[in-house]
Coordinates of C-alpha atoms and ligand atoms in Angstrom, one line a residue:
M1021 CA 8.4 -17.6 -17.7
T1022 CA 5.0 -17.3 -19.3
N1023 CA 3.6 -14.5 -21.4
M1024 CA 1.0 -13.3 -19.0
L1025 CA 2.9 -10.9 -16.7
H1026 CA 6.3 -10.9 -18.3
N1027 CA 6.2 -11.7 -21.9
N1028 CA 8.4 -9.0 -23.3
A1029 CA 11.1 -7.9 -20.9
A1030 CA 12.5 -4.6 -22.0
A1031 CA 15.8 -5.3 -20.4
S1032 CA 17.3 -2.0 -21.5
N1033 CA 15.0 0.1 -19.4
G1034 CA 14.0 -2.4 -16.7
A1035 CA 10.3 -2.6 -17.7
T1036 CA 8.6 -5.9 -18.3
I1037 CA 5.8 -5.6 -20.7
N1038 CA 2.7 -7.6 -21.1
G1039 CA 1.7 -8.5 -24.7
T1040 CA -1.3 -10.8 -24.5
R1041 CA -3.7 -10.3 -21.7
P1042 CA -5.9 -12.8 -20.0
A1043 CA -9.7 -12.5 -19.5
A1044 CA -11.4 -12.6 -16.2
N1045 CA -11.2 -16.4 -16.0
G1046 CA -7.5 -16.4 -16.5
M1047 CA -7.6 -17.7 -20.1
M1048 CA -6.0 -15.7 -22.9
A1049 CA -8.3 -13.4 -24.6
T1050 CA -8.2 -11.2 -27.6
N1051 CA -11.1 -9.0 -26.5
G1052 CA -13.3 -8.4 -23.5
A1053 CA -10.7 -7.0 -21.1
Q1054 CA -11.5 -3.5 -19.8
S1055 CA -8.8 -1.0 -20.9
A1056 CA -7.9 2.5 -20.0
S1057 CA -8.5 5.3 -22.5
S1058 CA -5.5 7.1 -23.8
A1059 CA -7.8 10.1 -24.4
L1060 CA -8.2 10.5 -20.6
P1061 CA -5.7 12.2 -18.3
W1062 CA -3.3 10.1 -16.2
V1063 CA -3.9 9.9 -12.5
A1064 CA -1.1 8.3 -10.4
M1065 CA -2.5 6.1 -7.7
K1066 CA -0.1 5.0 -5.0
F1067 CA -1.2 2.1 -2.8
G1068 CA 0.7 1.7 0.5
G1069 CA 1.8 -1.6 1.9
T1070 CA -1.3 -2.1 4.1
S1071 CA -3.6 -1.3 1.2
V1072 CA -2.2 -4.2 -0.8
G1073 CA -1.4 -6.5 2.1
T1074 CA -4.1 -9.1 1.8
A1075 CA -6.3 -10.7 -0.8
E1076 CA -9.3 -8.7 0.4
R1077 CA -7.4 -5.4 0.0
L1078 CA -6.0 -6.3 -3.4
L1079 CA -9.6 -6.9 -4.5
A1080 CA -10.7 -3.6 -3.0
V1081 CA -7.9 -1.9 -5.0
S1082 CA -9.1 -3.6 -8.2
D1083 CA -12.6 -2.3 -7.6
I1084 CA -11.2 1.2 -7.2
V1085 CA -9.2 1.0 -10.4
R1086 CA -12.2 -0.3 -12.3
S1087 CA -14.4 2.6 -11.0
Q1088 CA -11.8 5.1 -12.2
L1089 CA -11.5 3.8 -15.8
E1090 CA -14.3 6.0 -17.0
H1091 CA -12.9 9.2 -15.5
C1092 CA -9.1 8.9 -16.0
R1093 CA -6.2 6.7 -17.0
P1094 CA -4.9 5.2 -13.8
V1095 CA -1.3 4.3 -13.3
L1096 CA -0.7 2.3 -10.1
V1097 CA 2.4 2.6 -7.9
C1098 CA 2.5 -0.1 -5.2
S1099 CA 4.5 -0.6 -2.1
A1100 CA 5.5 -4.0 -0.7
M1101 CA 2.7 -5.9 1.1
S1102 CA 2.2 -5.4 4.8
S1103 CA -0.7 -7.6 6.1
V1104 CA -0.9 -6.1 9.6
K1105 CA 1.4 -3.1 9.9
K1106 CA 4.5 -1.7 8.2
A1107 CA 6.9 -2.7 11.0
S1108 CA 6.1 -6.4 10.3
G1109 CA 5.5 -6.1 6.6
T1110 CA 7.6 -7.4 3.7
T1111 CA 10.2 -4.6 3.6
S1112 CA 10.9 -4.9 7.3
L1113 CA 11.2 -8.7 6.8
L1114 CA 13.6 -8.2 3.9
L1115 CA 15.8 -5.8 5.9
R1116 CA 15.8 -8.3 8.8
A1117 CA 16.8 -11.2 6.4
A1118 CA 19.7 -8.9 5.1
E1119 CA 20.9 -8.5 8.7
Q1120 CA 20.5 -12.2 9.5
A1121 CA 22.6 -13.1 6.4
L1122 CA 25.6 -11.3 8.1
H1123 CA 25.2 -13.0 11.5
A1124 CA 27.1 -16.1 12.4
G1125 CA 25.0 -19.2 12.4
G1126 CA 23.2 -21.3 9.9
E1127 CA 21.3 -20.3 6.8
S1128 CA 18.0 -21.3 8.3
T1129 CA 17.4 -17.9 10.0
F1130 CA 17.3 -15.8 6.8
L1131 CA 15.9 -18.6 4.6
S1132 CA 13.0 -19.0 7.0
I1133 CA 12.2 -15.3 6.5
V1134 CA 12.3 -15.8 2.7
D1135 CA 9.9 -18.8 3.2
Q1136 CA 7.6 -16.6 5.2
I1137 CA 7.6 -13.9 2.5
S1138 CA 6.9 -16.5 -0.2
A1139 CA 4.1 -18.0 1.9
N1140 CA 2.4 -14.6 2.5
H1141 CA 2.4 -13.8 -1.2
L1142 CA 1.3 -17.3 -2.3
Q1143 CA -1.6 -17.1 0.2
A1144 CA -2.7 -13.7 -1.0
A1145 CA -2.6 -14.8 -4.6
R1146 CA -4.5 -18.0 -3.8
E1147 CA -7.2 -16.2 -2.0
A1148 CA -7.5 -13.3 -4.6
L1149 CA -7.5 -15.6 -7.6
P1150 CA -9.9 -18.4 -6.8
N1151 CA -11.4 -18.5 -10.3
S1152 CA -8.4 -17.9 -12.4
P1153 CA -6.3 -21.1 -12.3
D1154 CA -4.0 -20.2 -15.2
L1155 CA -3.2 -16.8 -13.7
L1156 CA -2.7 -18.3 -10.3
A1157 CA -0.3 -20.9 -11.7
T1158 CA 1.7 -18.2 -13.4
I1159 CA 1.9 -15.9 -10.4
Q1160 CA 2.8 -18.8 -8.1
S1161 CA 5.8 -19.7 -10.3
E1162 CA 6.8 -16.0 -10.5
I1163 CA 6.7 -15.7 -6.7
Q1164 CA 8.7 -18.9 -6.2
S1165 CA 11.3 -17.8 -8.7
E1166 CA 11.7 -14.3 -7.2
C1167 CA 12.0 -15.9 -3.7
Q1168 CA 14.6 -18.4 -4.9
K1169 CA 16.7 -15.6 -6.4
L1170 CA 16.4 -13.7 -3.1
G1171 CA 17.6 -16.8 -1.2
Q1172 CA 20.6 -17.2 -3.5
F1173 CA 21.5 -13.5 -3.2
L1174 CA 21.3 -13.8 0.7
R1175 CA 23.5 -16.9 0.6
A1176 CA 26.1 -15.0 -1.5
I1177 CA 26.1 -12.2 1.1
R1178 CA 26.6 -14.7 3.8
I1179 CA 29.6 -16.1 2.0
I1180 CA 31.3 -12.8 1.3
D1181 CA 30.2 -11.6 4.8
E1182 CA 29.6 -8.1 3.6
I1183 CA 26.6 -6.1 2.5
S1184 CA 26.8 -2.9 0.5
P1185 CA 23.9 -0.3 0.5
K1186 CA 23.3 -1.3 -3.1
S1187 CA 23.0 -5.0 -2.2
R1188 CA 20.6 -4.0 0.6
D1189 CA 18.5 -2.2 -2.0
I1190 CA 18.5 -5.2 -4.3
I1191 CA 17.1 -7.3 -1.4
V1192 CA 14.4 -4.7 -0.6
S1193 CA 13.4 -4.3 -4.2
T1194 CA 11.9 -7.9 -4.1
G1195 CA 9.1 -6.6 -1.9
E1196 CA 7.7 -4.2 -4.5
K1197 CA 8.3 -6.7 -7.4
L1198 CA 6.2 -9.3 -5.6
S1199 CA 3.4 -7.1 -4.6
C1200 CA 3.1 -5.5 -8.1
M1201 CA 3.2 -8.9 -9.8
V1202 CA 0.3 -10.1 -7.6
M1203 CA -1.6 -6.8 -8.1
T1204 CA -1.2 -7.1 -11.9
A1205 CA -2.5 -10.6 -11.9
V1206 CA -5.5 -9.6 -9.7
L1207 CA -6.4 -6.8 -12.0
Q1208 CA -6.1 -9.1 -15.0
S1209 CA -8.3 -11.7 -13.3
R1210 CA -11.0 -9.1 -13.0
G1211 CA -10.8 -8.4 -16.7
I1212 CA -8.7 -5.2 -16.5
D1213 CA -6.0 -4.8 -19.0
A1214 CA -3.0 -4.4 -16.6
V1215 CA 0.7 -4.6 -17.2
F1216 CA 3.5 -5.0 -14.6
V1217 CA 6.3 -2.4 -14.8
N1218 CA 9.5 -3.1 -13.0
A1219 CA 11.2 0.2 -12.3
D1220 CA 14.3 -1.2 -10.6
R1221 CA 16.5 -0.3 -13.6
V1222 CA 14.8 2.8 -14.6
I1223 CA 17.9 4.9 -13.9
E1224 CA 20.4 4.2 -16.7
Q1225 CA 22.7 7.2 -16.3
E1226 CA 25.6 7.1 -13.7
F1227 CA 25.1 9.5 -10.8
N1228 CA 27.4 9.9 -7.8
E1229 CA 26.2 10.5 -4.3
S1230 CA 26.5 14.2 -4.4
E1231 CA 24.2 14.3 -7.4
L1232 CA 21.0 13.4 -5.6
N1233 CA 19.5 16.8 -6.5
Q1234 CA 16.7 18.3 -8.5
D1235 CA 18.4 17.5 -11.8
F1236 CA 18.5 13.8 -10.7
Y1237 CA 14.8 13.8 -9.8
D1238 CA 13.9 15.6 -13.1
Y1239 CA 15.8 12.9 -15.0
V1240 CA 14.0 10.0 -13.0
A1241 CA 10.6 11.6 -13.7
R1242 CA 11.4 11.8 -17.4
R1243 CA 12.6 8.2 -17.5
L1244 CA 9.6 6.9 -15.5
G1245 CA 7.3 8.8 -18.0
E1246 CA 9.0 7.0 -20.9
V1247 CA 9.2 3.6 -19.4
V1248 CA 5.5 3.6 -18.2
R1249 CA 4.2 5.0 -21.5
D1250 CA 6.2 2.3 -23.4
A1251 CA 5.0 -0.5 -21.2
A1252 CA 1.4 0.6 -21.2
G1253 CA 1.1 1.1 -24.9
R1254 CA -2.2 2.6 -26.0
D1255 CA -4.5 1.5 -23.3
A1256 CA -3.2 -0.8 -20.5
V1257 CA -3.2 0.1 -16.8
P1258 CA 0.5 0.1 -15.7
V1259 CA 1.3 -1.3 -12.2
V1260 CA 4.7 0.2 -11.4
T1261 CA 7.0 -0.9 -8.6
G1262 CA 7.4 1.8 -5.9
F1263 CA 11.1 0.7 -5.8
I1264 CA 13.3 2.6 -8.2
G1265 CA 16.9 1.9 -8.6
P1266 CA 19.8 2.5 -8.7
V1267 CA 19.5 5.7 -6.7
P1268 CA 22.9 7.4 -5.9
G1269 CA 23.7 6.5 -2.3
S1270 CA 21.0 3.8 -2.3
L1271 CA 17.2 4.3 -2.1
I1272 CA 17.0 3.0 1.5
Q1273 CA 19.8 5.2 2.7
A1274 CA 19.3 8.3 0.7
V1275 CA 15.5 8.5 0.5
G1276 CA 14.6 6.0 3.3
R1277 CA 11.5 4.0 4.1
G1278 CA 8.3 5.1 2.5
Y1279 CA 10.1 5.8 -0.8
T1280 CA 7.0 4.7 -2.8
D1281 CA 5.3 8.0 -2.3
L1282 CA 8.3 9.7 -4.0
T1283 CA 8.1 7.2 -6.9
A1284 CA 4.4 8.0 -7.3
A1285 CA 5.2 11.7 -7.4
L1286 CA 7.9 11.2 -10.0
V1287 CA 5.6 9.0 -12.1
A1288 CA 2.9 11.7 -11.9
V1289 CA 5.4 14.4 -13.0
G1290 CA 6.8 12.2 -15.8
L1291 CA 3.3 11.5 -17.2
H1292 CA 2.0 15.1 -16.6
A1293 CA -0.7 13.5 -14.5
Q1294 CA -3.8 15.4 -13.4
E1295 CA -3.3 14.3 -9.7
V1296 CA -1.4 12.0 -7.5
Q1297 CA -3.4 10.1 -5.1
I1298 CA -1.9 8.4 -2.0
W1299 CA -4.3 5.6 -1.0
K1300 CA -4.1 4.6 2.6
E1301 CA -6.2 3.0 5.3
V1302 CA -7.4 6.2 6.7
D1303 CA -9.7 8.9 5.3
G1304 CA -6.9 11.4 5.0
I1305 CA -4.9 13.4 7.4
F1306 CA -6.4 13.9 10.8
T1307 CA -5.8 16.4 13.5
A1308 CA -4.2 13.5 15.4
D1309 CA -3.8 9.7 14.8
P1310 CA -7.4 8.6 14.8
R1311 CA -6.3 5.2 16.3
K1312 CA -5.1 7.1 19.4
V1313 CA -7.4 10.1 19.6
P1314 CA -11.1 9.2 19.0
S1315 CA -12.1 12.9 18.7
A1316 CA -9.6 13.5 15.9
R1317 CA -11.0 15.3 12.8
L1318 CA -10.3 14.9 9.2
L1319 CA -8.5 17.9 7.6
P1320 CA -9.9 18.8 4.2
S1321 CA -6.5 20.4 3.3
I1322 CA -3.0 20.8 4.7
T1323 CA 0.1 22.5 3.5
P1324 CA 3.2 20.5 2.2
D1325 CA 5.3 21.8 5.1
E1326 CA 2.8 20.7 7.7
A1327 CA 2.5 17.3 6.1
A1328 CA 6.3 16.8 6.0
E1329 CA 6.6 17.9 9.6
L1330 CA 3.9 15.5 10.7
T1331 CA 5.7 12.6 8.9
Y1332 CA 9.1 13.5 10.5
Y1333 CA 7.4 13.5 13.9
G1334 CA 5.6 10.2 13.9
S1335 CA 2.4 10.5 11.7
E1336 CA 3.6 8.7 8.7
V1337 CA 1.3 10.4 6.3
I1338 CA 3.5 10.9 3.3
H1339 CA 7.2 10.8 2.5
P1340 CA 8.6 14.3 3.1
F1341 CA 10.5 14.3 -0.3
T1342 CA 7.2 13.8 -2.2
M1343 CA 5.7 17.2 -1.9
D1344 CA 8.5 19.2 -3.6
Q1345 CA 8.4 17.1 -6.7
V1346 CA 4.7 17.4 -7.5
I1347 CA 4.1 20.9 -6.2
R1348 CA 6.8 22.4 -8.4
A1349 CA 5.1 20.6 -11.3
G1350 CA 1.7 21.9 -10.3
V1351 CA 0.3 18.4 -9.6
P1352 CA -2.1 18.3 -6.6
I1353 CA -1.7 15.5 -4.0
R1354 CA -4.7 13.8 -2.4
I1355 CA -4.7 11.4 0.4
K1356 CA -7.6 8.8 0.0
N1357 CA -8.9 5.8 1.9
T1358 CA -8.8 2.4 0.1
F1359 CA -11.8 1.4 2.3
N1360 CA -13.8 4.5 1.7
P1361 CA -13.1 5.5 -1.9
S1362 CA -16.0 7.9 -2.1
G1363 CA -14.6 10.1 0.6
A1364 CA -13.0 13.4 -0.5
G1365 CA -9.8 12.8 1.4
T1366 CA -7.2 15.5 2.2
I1367 CA -5.6 17.7 -0.4
I1368 CA -2.0 18.7 0.2
A1369 CA -1.4 22.1 -1.4
P1370 CA 0.5 25.3 -0.6
V1371 CA -1.5 28.2 0.6
D1372 CA -0.9 31.8 0.0
D1373 CA 0.0 33.4 3.4
A1374 CA -1.4 36.7 2.4
N1375 CA -4.8 35.2 1.4
E1376 CA -4.9 33.1 4.5
C1377 CA -4.8 36.1 6.7
S1378 CA -7.4 38.0 4.6
E1379 CA -10.3 39.6 6.3
S1380 CA -12.7 37.1 4.9
L1381 CA -10.9 34.2 6.5
I1382 CA -10.6 36.0 9.8
S1383 CA -14.3 36.6 9.7
R1384 CA -15.0 32.9 9.1
R1385 CA -12.8 31.8 12.0
S1386 CA -12.2 33.6 15.3
F1387 CA -8.8 35.3 15.4
E1388 CA -7.8 33.1 18.3
D1389 CA -8.2 30.0 16.1
L1390 CA -5.5 31.3 13.7
K1391 CA -3.0 30.8 16.5
L1392 CA -3.7 27.1 16.9
P1393 CA -1.9 24.1 15.5
T1394 CA -3.3 22.1 12.7
A1395 CA -2.4 18.7 14.2
V1396 CA -0.6 17.0 17.0
T1397 CA 1.5 13.9 16.7
I1398 CA 3.6 11.5 18.8
K1399 CA 6.9 9.9 17.7
D1400 CA 7.5 6.6 19.7
S1401 CA 10.6 4.7 20.6
I1402 CA 12.8 7.7 21.7
I1403 CA 15.7 7.8 24.1
V1404 CA 17.4 10.9 25.5
L1405 CA 21.1 11.1 25.8
N1406 CA 22.5 13.8 28.2
I1407 CA 26.1 14.7 28.0
R1408 CA 27.7 17.0 30.7
S1409 CA 31.0 18.3 29.5
N1410 CA 34.1 17.5 31.5
R1411 CA 35.3 21.0 30.5
K1412 CA 38.5 19.9 28.8
S1413 CA 37.6 22.1 25.8
N1414 CA 35.6 25.3 25.3
S1415 CA 31.9 25.0 24.3
H1416 CA 32.3 25.2 20.6
G1417 CA 35.0 22.4 20.7
F1418 CA 32.6 20.3 22.9
L1419 CA 29.8 20.7 20.4
S1420 CA 31.9 20.1 17.3
K1421 CA 33.2 16.8 18.8
I1422 CA 29.6 15.7 19.6
F1423 CA 28.5 16.4 16.0
T1424 CA 31.6 14.7 14.6
I1425 CA 30.8 11.5 16.6
L1426 CA 27.2 11.6 15.4
D1427 CA 28.3 12.0 11.8
R1428 CA 30.9 9.2 12.0
H1429 CA 28.2 6.8 13.2
G1430 CA 25.4 8.1 10.9
V1431 CA 23.2 8.8 13.9
I1432 CA 20.1 11.0 13.2
V1433 CA 19.0 13.3 16.0
D1434 CA 15.4 14.2 16.3
L1435 CA 15.7 17.1 18.8
I1436 CA 18.7 18.7 20.5
T1437 CA 19.1 21.3 23.2
T1438 CA 22.4 22.8 24.2
S1439 CA 23.9 25.0 26.9
E1440 CA 27.6 25.9 27.5
I1441 CA 28.4 22.6 29.1
H1442 CA 25.3 20.4 28.6
V1443 CA 23.8 18.7 25.5
S1444 CA 20.6 16.7 25.5
M1445 CA 19.5 14.9 22.4
A1446 CA 16.4 12.8 21.6
L1447 CA 17.1 9.9 19.2
A1448 CA 14.7 7.4 17.6
I1449 CA 15.7 3.8 18.3
D1450 CA 14.7 0.4 16.8
E1451 CA 13.1 -1.3 19.7
S1452 CA 13.4 -4.7 18.1
E1453 CA 17.1 -4.4 18.5
D1454 CA 18.7 -5.8 21.7
L1455 CA 18.8 -3.1 24.4
N1456 CA 21.4 -3.0 27.1
E1457 CA 20.5 -2.5 30.8
L1458 CA 20.3 1.3 30.3
G1459 CA 17.7 0.9 27.5
V1460 CA 20.2 1.8 24.7
P1461 CA 20.3 -0.4 21.6
K1462 CA 23.6 -2.2 20.9
S1463 CA 24.1 -0.2 17.7
L1464 CA 24.5 2.9 19.8
N1465 CA 27.1 1.5 22.2
Y1466 CA 30.0 3.0 20.4
V1467 CA 28.4 6.4 20.3
V1468 CA 27.7 6.3 24.0
T1469 CA 31.3 5.2 24.7
E1470 CA 32.7 8.0 22.6
F1471 CA 30.5 10.6 24.3
G1472 CA 31.8 9.2 27.6
K1473 CA 35.3 10.6 26.7
L1474 CA 33.8 14.1 26.5
G1475 CA 31.9 14.1 29.7
T1476 CA 29.3 12.3 31.9
V1477 CA 26.6 10.6 29.9
S1478 CA 23.2 9.7 31.3
V1479 CA 20.4 8.0 29.4
L1480 CA 16.6 8.5 29.7
P1481 CA 15.0 5.5 28.0
R1482 CA 11.3 4.9 27.0
Q1483 CA 10.4 8.4 25.9
V1484 CA 8.3 9.9 23.1
I1485 CA 8.3 13.2 21.3
L1486 CA 5.0 15.1 21.2
S1487 CA 4.8 17.8 18.5
A1488 CA 2.1 20.3 17.7
V1489 CA 2.3 21.3 14.0
G1490 CA 0.6 24.2 12.3
R1491 CA 1.3 27.0 9.8
H1492 CA -0.8 29.4 11.9
M1493 CA 1.7 29.2 14.8
K1494 CA 4.4 31.0 12.8
H1495 CA 4.0 34.6 13.9
M1496 CA 1.9 34.1 17.1
V1497 CA 2.8 34.8 20.7
G1498 CA 1.8 32.6 23.6
T1499 CA 1.2 29.3 21.6
A1500 CA 3.9 27.3 23.5
S1501 CA 2.7 28.5 26.9
K1502 CA -0.8 27.4 26.1
M1503 CA 0.3 24.0 25.0
F1504 CA 2.5 23.5 28.1
N1505 CA -0.2 24.7 30.4
V1506 CA -2.6 22.1 29.0
M1507 CA 0.1 19.4 29.6
A1508 CA 0.7 20.6 33.1
T1509 CA -3.0 20.5 33.9
A1510 CA -3.0 16.9 32.6
G1511 CA -0.1 16.1 35.0
V1512 CA 2.4 15.4 32.3
N1513 CA 6.1 15.9 33.1
I1514 CA 8.1 17.5 30.2
E1515 CA 11.8 16.4 29.9
M1516 CA 12.9 18.5 27.0
I1517 CA 11.4 21.3 24.9
S1518 CA 12.3 22.5 21.4
Q1519 CA 10.8 25.3 19.5
G1520 CA 12.4 27.3 16.8
A1521 CA 14.1 24.8 14.4
S1522 CA 10.9 24.8 12.5
E1523 CA 8.6 27.8 12.9
I1524 CA 5.6 25.6 12.4
N1525 CA 6.4 23.0 15.1
I1526 CA 6.6 23.0 18.9
S1527 CA 8.0 19.7 20.2
C1528 CA 8.7 18.3 23.6
V1529 CA 9.9 15.0 25.0
I1530 CA 7.8 13.2 27.6
A1531 CA 7.8 9.7 29.2
Q1532 CA 6.2 7.0 27.1
E1533 CA 3.6 6.2 29.8
S1534 CA 2.2 9.7 29.5
A1535 CA 2.0 9.7 25.7
I1536 CA -1.7 9.0 25.3
V1537 CA -2.8 11.3 28.1
A1538 CA -0.7 14.1 26.7
L1539 CA -1.8 13.5 23.1
R1540 CA -5.5 13.6 24.0
A1541 CA -5.1 16.6 26.3
V1542 CA -3.3 18.6 23.7
H1543 CA -5.7 17.6 21.0
D1544 CA -8.9 18.1 22.9
R1545 CA -8.0 21.2 24.8
F1546 CA -5.6 23.0 22.5
I1547 CA -6.6 22.3 18.9
T1548 CA -9.8 24.0 17.9
L1549 CA -11.6 22.3 15.1
L1550 CA -11.1 23.8 11.7
D1551 CA -13.9 24.8 9.4
G1552 CA -15.2 21.8 7.5
A1553 CA -13.3 19.2 9.5
A1554 CA -15.2 16.0 9.7
P1555 CA -15.1 13.7 12.8
A1556 CA -13.0 10.5 12.5
D1557 CA -15.0 7.7 10.9
P1558 CA -15.6 5.1 13.7
A1559 CA -15.3 2.3 11.2
V1560 CA -11.8 3.5 10.2
V1561 CA -10.7 3.7 13.8
A1562 CA -12.1 0.2 14.3
V1563 CA -10.2 -1.2 11.3
K1564 CA -6.9 0.2 12.7
G1565 CA -7.5 -1.3 16.2
A1566 CA -8.9 0.2 19.3
A1567 CA -7.2 3.3 20.7
S1568 CA -4.6 2.5 23.3
P1569 CA -6.0 3.0 26.8
A1570 CA -4.7 5.9 28.7
R1571 CA -2.2 4.6 31.3
N1572 CA -2.0 5.4 34.9
G1573 CA 1.2 6.4 36.6
V1574 CA 1.7 9.7 34.8
A1575 CA 4.7 11.5 36.3
A1576 CA 4.0 14.6 38.4
G1577 CA 4.0 17.8 36.3
K1578 CA 6.9 20.2 36.7
V1579 CA 6.5 22.4 33.7
Ligands
ADP583 N1 -2.5 12.7 11.7 C1 -2.8 11.5 11.2 N2 -3.7 11.4 10.2 C2 -4.0 10.2 9.6 N3 -3.4 9.0 10.0 C3 -2.4 9.1 10.9 C4 -2.1 10.3 11.6 N4 -1.1 10.0 12.5 C5 -0.9 8.7 12.4 N5 -1.7 8.1 11.5 C6 -1.7 6.7 11.2 O1 -0.9 6.5 10.0 C7 -1.3 5.3 9.4 C8 -1.0 5.4 7.9 O2 -1.8 4.7 7.1 P1 -1.5 3.3 6.5 O3 -2.5 3.1 5.4 O4 -1.5 2.3 7.6 O5 0.0 3.4 6.0 P2 0.7 2.9 4.6 O6 0.0 3.6 3.5 O7 2.1 3.3 4.8 O8 0.5 1.4 4.5 C9 -2.7 5.0 9.9 O9 -2.8 3.8 10.4 C10 -3.0 6.1 10.9 O10 -3.6 5.6 12.1
PHD584 N1 7.9 -0.8 1.2 C1 8.7 0.3 1.6 C2 8.4 1.6 0.9 C3 7.1 2.3 1.1 O1 6.8 3.3 0.4 O2 6.3 1.9 2.1 P1 4.7 2.4 2.4 O3 4.1 2.9 1.1 O4 4.0 1.2 2.9 O5 4.8 3.5 3.4 C4 8.7 0.5 3.1 O6 8.1 -0.3 3.8 O7 9.3 1.4 3.6

């Protein structure tokens, strides 16, 4: 191990600290590198997997960091690299490798995934560091060594034929380690005094699963503050892994995918940062996914509840646990675009209900507008399970047995409707799993079999959930009927409706083939543009791929 990225491993707190930093050409330098100023306020900048997924993007990030050095002291928190999209990115590959290690068959399946991860990072490093041979050599050997450790760990799992949530976390942590090491090297190659901070052992105290509460998060924020300050010294730019461990109940299980946003929030709290910025590939939060709805508009601001609800229902804007942490500490969140850094982005901040309904606001917007949702979103890969009771127990017994089965198998239900003898539930599935002839993934076979003992089960495959989200819908009458009228006019058949669980969300289940038609209809005919909303940047829409064409064959409306 050389002294470029890792010369002083602070084993006790999990941080690795850089002592001697290279200049732009990759040679060691005692001066000339650009540093951050300890007199300036910290700003936590979180870069998502797609923002650090290729050499071009890593270089774009380093330009952003350089441009910030005059105004603030940046601390980067990075996710694992995703060169195309999250579903095929490093974390998804790592989770697949973990599953493969448990399957019968040779090692070649999971080792080829490790090789692919290694090759992706080596390629990004090679392309991003063409003029820094020393740094490139260092990072190449770091990548190879991490991937070798990963391969050995997976082999051990195959031998013991068992994987604990903690082991799965260890496997996943490789993604953020690799991306942050490469990011640090790229910053260093551009003359920025950067230091890699591995947060995978930042939690030193023992916590049990029931202790994943605010005290725990306060402790982690404090620890991250200490570890980052120690590693950064007076003036380096820390590059912190979005993976933190060991979280009680495991990070992947207890917090879930997208955990890097939460880490960035905790880093910001621990450092008393001025702001936390979530850098993505879109200009901010739009009234609908700009890839699917060309007329979608950028929202200058949105409330934490709305942002969380959008994430739960398909628009993966920000991890829902993030908001609480920063908002209670008074740190604002801003969503920014890595490819349009000068854009203002979207601010996520609470609003005072009383102020919102003040006369001045009502005079700025028409009163009708206040009834409208802020955004509309689609959650894909949904199936609906219907269970009709065989009436062997009364309705509360029937419901309690259903929830017990769901709990036993750890199944998360997105929407549920019930009557005395009938329960319908919408569940998100992983479409990469093998599906049986009913369109149900194998992992749900046991659940369906157990439901079969309670009554008749039918399955509706290939569905989506469409949700309109907006704080203004809270106390208003007639909003749902307007939305369903728009869908009926567009010829969209609604399978299931849910309103009430959250006052700011109306959701329904529709067939997958109606998704784009319904989304565009609800967006264009139901959501009125808010003051100051800017149209989607065509360049951004183009970067993310052309909008999916509206399909024919929409089922006849029966709303
Ligand atoms: N309402 C919305 N506003 C903005 N983006 C949205 C919305 N709904 C869905 N999206 C999609 O979410 C994606 C999130 O950005 P991306 O940078 O790809 O994620 P990550 O930061 O996790 O790598 C974008 O590709 C965008 O098309
Ligand atoms: N890399 C992790 C964590 C994460 O935060 O992802 P992203 O920032 O790309 O949403 C994941 O894929 O879930």
